[in-house]
PDB file of C-alpha atoms in Angstrom:
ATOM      1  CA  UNK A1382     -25.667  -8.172   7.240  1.00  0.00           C
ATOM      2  CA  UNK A1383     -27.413  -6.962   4.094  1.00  0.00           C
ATOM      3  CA  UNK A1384     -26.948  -3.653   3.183  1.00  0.00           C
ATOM      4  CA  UNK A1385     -29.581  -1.022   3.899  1.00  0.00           C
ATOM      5  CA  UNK A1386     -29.076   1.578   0.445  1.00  0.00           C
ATOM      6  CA  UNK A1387     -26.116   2.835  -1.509  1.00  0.00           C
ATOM      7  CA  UNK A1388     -25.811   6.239  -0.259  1.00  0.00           C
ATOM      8  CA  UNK A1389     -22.684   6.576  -2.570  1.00  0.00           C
ATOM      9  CA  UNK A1390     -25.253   5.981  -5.765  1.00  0.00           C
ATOM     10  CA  UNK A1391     -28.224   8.076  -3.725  1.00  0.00           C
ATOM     11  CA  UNK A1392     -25.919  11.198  -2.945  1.00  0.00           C
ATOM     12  CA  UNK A1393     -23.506  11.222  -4.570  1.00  0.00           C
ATOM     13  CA  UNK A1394     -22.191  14.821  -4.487  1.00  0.00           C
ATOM     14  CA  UNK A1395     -22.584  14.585  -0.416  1.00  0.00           C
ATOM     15  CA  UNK A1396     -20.052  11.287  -0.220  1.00  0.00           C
ATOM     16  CA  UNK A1397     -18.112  13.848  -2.816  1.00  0.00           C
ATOM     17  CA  UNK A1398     -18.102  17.106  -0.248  1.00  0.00           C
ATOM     18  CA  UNK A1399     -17.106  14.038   2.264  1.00  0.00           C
ATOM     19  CA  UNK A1400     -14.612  13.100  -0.061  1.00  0.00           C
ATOM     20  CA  UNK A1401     -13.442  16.980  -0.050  1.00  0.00           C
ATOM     21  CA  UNK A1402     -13.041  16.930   3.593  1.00  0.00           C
ATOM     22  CA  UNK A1403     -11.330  13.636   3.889  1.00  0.00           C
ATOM     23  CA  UNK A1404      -8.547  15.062   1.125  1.00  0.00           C
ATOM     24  CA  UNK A1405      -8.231  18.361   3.086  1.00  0.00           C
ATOM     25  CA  UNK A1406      -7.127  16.134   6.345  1.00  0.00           C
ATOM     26  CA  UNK A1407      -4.765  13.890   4.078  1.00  0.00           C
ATOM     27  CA  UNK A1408      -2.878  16.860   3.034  1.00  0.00           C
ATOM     28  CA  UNK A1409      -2.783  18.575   6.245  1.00  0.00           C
ATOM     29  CA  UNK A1410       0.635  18.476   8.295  1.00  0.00           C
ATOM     30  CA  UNK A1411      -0.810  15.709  10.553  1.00  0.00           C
ATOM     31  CA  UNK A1412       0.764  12.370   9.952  1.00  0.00           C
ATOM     32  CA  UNK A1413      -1.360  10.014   7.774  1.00  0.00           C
ATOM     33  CA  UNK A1414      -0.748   6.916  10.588  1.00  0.00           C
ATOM     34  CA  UNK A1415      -1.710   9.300  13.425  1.00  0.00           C
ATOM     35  CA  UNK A1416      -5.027  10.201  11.379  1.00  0.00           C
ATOM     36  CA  UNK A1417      -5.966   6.217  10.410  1.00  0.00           C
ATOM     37  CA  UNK A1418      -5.141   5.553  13.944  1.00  0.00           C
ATOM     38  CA  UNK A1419      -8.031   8.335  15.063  1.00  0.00           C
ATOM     39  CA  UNK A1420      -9.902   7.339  12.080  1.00  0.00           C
ATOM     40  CA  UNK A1421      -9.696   3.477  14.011  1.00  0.00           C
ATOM     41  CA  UNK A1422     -10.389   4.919  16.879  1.00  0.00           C
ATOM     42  CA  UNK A1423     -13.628   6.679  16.344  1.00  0.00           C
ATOM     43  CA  UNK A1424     -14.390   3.378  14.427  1.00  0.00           C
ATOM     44  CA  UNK A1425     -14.104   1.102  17.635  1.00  0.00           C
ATOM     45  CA  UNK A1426     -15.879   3.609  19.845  1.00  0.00           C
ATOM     46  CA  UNK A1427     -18.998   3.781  17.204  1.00  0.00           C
ATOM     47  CA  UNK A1428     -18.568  -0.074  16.899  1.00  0.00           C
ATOM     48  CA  UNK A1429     -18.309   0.391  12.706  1.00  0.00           C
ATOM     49  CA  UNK A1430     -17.339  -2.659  11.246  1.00  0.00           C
ATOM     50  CA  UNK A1431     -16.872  -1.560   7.440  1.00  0.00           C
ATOM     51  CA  UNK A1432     -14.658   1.286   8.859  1.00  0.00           C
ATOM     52  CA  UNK A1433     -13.047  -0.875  11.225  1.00  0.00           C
ATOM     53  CA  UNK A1434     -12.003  -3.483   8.358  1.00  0.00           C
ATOM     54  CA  UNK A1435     -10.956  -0.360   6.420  1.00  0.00           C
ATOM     55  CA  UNK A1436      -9.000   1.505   8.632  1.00  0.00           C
ATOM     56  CA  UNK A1437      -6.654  -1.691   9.879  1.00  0.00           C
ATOM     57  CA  UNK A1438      -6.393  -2.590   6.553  1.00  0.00           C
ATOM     58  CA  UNK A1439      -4.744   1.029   5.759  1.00  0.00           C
ATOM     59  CA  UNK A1440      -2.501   0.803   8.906  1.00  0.00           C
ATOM     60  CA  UNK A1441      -1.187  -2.844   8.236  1.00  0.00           C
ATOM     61  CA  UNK A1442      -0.368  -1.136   4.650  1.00  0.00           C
ATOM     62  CA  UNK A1443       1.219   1.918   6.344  1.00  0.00           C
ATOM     63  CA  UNK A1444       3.969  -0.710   7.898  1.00  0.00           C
ATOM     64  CA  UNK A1445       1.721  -0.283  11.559  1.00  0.00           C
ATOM     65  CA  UNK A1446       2.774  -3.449  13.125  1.00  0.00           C
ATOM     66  CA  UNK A1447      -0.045  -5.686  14.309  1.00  0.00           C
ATOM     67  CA  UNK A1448       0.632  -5.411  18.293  1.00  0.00           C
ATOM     68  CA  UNK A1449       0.197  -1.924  18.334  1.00  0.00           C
ATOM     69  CA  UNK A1450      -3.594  -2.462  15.977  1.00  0.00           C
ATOM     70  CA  UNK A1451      -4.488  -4.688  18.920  1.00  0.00           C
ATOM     71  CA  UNK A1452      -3.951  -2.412  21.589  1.00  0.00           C
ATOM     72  CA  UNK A1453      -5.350   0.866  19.897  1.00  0.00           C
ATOM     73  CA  UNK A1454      -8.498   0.391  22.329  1.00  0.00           C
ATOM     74  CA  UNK A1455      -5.966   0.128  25.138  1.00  0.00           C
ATOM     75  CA  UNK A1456      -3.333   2.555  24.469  1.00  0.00           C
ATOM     76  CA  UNK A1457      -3.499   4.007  27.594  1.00  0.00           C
ATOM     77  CA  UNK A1458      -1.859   0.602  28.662  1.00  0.00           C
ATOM     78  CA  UNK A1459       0.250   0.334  25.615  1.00  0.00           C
ATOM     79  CA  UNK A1460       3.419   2.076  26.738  1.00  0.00           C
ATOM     80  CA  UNK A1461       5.889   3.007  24.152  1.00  0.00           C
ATOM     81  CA  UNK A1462       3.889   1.572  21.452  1.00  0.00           C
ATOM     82  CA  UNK A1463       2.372   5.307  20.837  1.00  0.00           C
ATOM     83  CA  UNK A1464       3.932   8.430  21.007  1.00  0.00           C
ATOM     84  CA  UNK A1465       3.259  11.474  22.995  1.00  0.00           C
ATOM     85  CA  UNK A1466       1.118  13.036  20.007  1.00  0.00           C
ATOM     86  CA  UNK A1467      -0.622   9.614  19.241  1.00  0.00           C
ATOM     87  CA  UNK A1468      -1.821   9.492  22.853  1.00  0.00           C
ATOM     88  CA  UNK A1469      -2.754  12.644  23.222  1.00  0.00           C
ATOM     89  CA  UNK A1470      -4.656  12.518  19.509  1.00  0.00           C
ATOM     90  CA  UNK A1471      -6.301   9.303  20.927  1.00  0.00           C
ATOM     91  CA  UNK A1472      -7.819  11.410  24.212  1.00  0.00           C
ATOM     92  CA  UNK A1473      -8.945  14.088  22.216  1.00  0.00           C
ATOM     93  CA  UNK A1474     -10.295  11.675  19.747  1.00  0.00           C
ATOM     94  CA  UNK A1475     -11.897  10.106  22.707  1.00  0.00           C
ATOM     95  CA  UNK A1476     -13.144  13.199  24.427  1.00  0.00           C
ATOM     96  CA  UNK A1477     -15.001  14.641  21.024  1.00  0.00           C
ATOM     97  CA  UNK A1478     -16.169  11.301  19.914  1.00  0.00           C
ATOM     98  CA  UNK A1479     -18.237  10.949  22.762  1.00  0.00           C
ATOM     99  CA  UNK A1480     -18.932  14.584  23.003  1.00  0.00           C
ATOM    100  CA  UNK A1481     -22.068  14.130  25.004  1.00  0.00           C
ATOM    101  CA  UNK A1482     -20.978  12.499  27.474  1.00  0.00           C
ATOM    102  CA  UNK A1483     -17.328  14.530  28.429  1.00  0.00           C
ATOM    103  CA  UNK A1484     -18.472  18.121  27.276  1.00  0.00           C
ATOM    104  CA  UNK A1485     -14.586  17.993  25.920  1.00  0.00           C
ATOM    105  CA  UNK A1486     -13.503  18.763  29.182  1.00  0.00           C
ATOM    106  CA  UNK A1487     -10.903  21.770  29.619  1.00  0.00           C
ATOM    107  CA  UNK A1488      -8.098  19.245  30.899  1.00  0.00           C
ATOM    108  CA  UNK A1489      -8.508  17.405  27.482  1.00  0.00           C
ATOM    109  CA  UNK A1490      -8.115  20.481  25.824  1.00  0.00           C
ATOM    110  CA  UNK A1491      -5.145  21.030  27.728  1.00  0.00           C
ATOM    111  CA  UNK A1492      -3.243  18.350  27.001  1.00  0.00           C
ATOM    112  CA  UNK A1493      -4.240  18.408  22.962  1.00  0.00           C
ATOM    113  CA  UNK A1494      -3.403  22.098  22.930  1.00  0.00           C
ATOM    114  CA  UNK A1495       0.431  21.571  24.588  1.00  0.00           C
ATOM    115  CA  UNK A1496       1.127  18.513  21.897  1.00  0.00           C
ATOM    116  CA  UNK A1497      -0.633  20.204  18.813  1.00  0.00           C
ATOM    117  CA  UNK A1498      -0.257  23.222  17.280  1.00  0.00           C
ATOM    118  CA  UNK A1499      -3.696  25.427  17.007  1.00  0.00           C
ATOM    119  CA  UNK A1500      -3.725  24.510  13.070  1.00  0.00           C
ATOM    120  CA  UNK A1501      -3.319  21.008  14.068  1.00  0.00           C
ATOM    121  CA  UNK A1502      -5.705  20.454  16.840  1.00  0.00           C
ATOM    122  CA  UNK A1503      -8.385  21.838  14.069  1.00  0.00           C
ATOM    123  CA  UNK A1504      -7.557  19.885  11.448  1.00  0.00           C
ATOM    124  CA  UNK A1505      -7.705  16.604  13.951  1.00  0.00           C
ATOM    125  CA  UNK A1506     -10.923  17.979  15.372  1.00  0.00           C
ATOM    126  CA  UNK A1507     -12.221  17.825  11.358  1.00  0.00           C
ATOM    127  CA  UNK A1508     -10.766  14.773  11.048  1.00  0.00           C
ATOM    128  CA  UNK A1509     -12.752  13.409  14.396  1.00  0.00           C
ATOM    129  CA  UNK A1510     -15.802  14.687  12.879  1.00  0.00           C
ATOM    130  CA  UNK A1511     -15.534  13.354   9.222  1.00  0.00           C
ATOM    131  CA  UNK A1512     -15.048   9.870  11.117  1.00  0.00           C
ATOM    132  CA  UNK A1513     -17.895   9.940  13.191  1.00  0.00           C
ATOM    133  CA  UNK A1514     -19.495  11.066  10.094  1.00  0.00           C
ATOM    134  CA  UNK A1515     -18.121   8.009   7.662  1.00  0.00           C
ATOM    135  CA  UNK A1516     -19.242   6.102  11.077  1.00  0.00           C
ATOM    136  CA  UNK A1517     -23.118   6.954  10.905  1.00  0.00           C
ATOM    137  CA  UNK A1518     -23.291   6.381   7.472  1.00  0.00           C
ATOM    138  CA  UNK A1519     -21.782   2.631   7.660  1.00  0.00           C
ATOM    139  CA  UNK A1520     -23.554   2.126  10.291  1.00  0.00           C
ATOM    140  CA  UNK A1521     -26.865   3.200   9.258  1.00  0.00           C
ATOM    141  CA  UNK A1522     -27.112   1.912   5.616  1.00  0.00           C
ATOM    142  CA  UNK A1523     -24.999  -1.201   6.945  1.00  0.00           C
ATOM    143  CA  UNK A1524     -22.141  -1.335   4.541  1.00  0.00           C
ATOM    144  CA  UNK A1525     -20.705  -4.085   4.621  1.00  0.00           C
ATOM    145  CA  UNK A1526     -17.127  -4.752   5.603  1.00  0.00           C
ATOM    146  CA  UNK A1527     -14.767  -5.636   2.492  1.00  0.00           C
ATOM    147  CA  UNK A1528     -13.846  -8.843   4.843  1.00  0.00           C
ATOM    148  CA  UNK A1529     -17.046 -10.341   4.324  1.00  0.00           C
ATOM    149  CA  UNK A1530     -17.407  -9.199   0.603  1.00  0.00           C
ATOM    150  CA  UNK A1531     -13.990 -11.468  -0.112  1.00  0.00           C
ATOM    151  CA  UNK A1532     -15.440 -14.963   1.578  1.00  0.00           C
TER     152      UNK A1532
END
């Protein structure tokens, strides 16, 4: 995969106003492995390998054992691996991902809204957006994943 353009060299004070964004969610009251497992998620969903190298990397350094990485996709099936907030931040992260498809249903709202606190459930729904964001940009450009940089 070659990459596209260096949107970071193009733009550079839009990757900084993303940058902004990305440190107002890291010093939010939302726990930084419950956000890099959203930011994963929103990574597998748009199929974004650079952010999908990125964000595992940051969990594996975060002490985020490897068994629960593998079943991030699945953790509706992956029982007391995640919490009652990290499964309900995985539906909504879900639900707004693929925004045109669910609408973000009232019963997803429902469940976010009784696990997160109003504050909260905005600051993960800017931290859903800033990942699909990251996502497009990857994606488009094709930056390439720091695990095929190192071979």
């Amino acid at each position: 995969m070659n990459m596209r353009l260096n949107y970071t060299e193009i733009a550079p004070a839009g990757v900084q106003a993303l940058g902004g964004v990305y440190g107002y969610v890291m010093q939010s009251e939302l726990p930084p492995v419950l956000v890099d497992l959203v930011y994963l998620r929103v990574s597998q969903i748009n199929n974004c390998a650079y952010c999908l190298d990125m964000h595992t990397r940051d969990l594996l350094k975060r002490g985020v054992k490897v068994e629960k990485l593998a079943l991030v996709q699945a953790w509706r099936e992956g029982g007391h691996l995640f919490d009652l907030r990290e499964r309900a931040a995985l539906a909504w992260t879900e639900s707004v991902t693929l925004v045109a498809q669910t609408g973000v249903p009232d019963s997803a709202y429902d469940v976010a809204s009784t696990v997160f606190t109003e504050r909260e459930l905005v600051d993960l729904t800017i931290a859903i957006g800033l990942m699909n964001t990251y996502n497009r940009m990857a994606i488009s450009f094709r930056n390439t994943p720091l695990v095929l940089k190192e071979n």
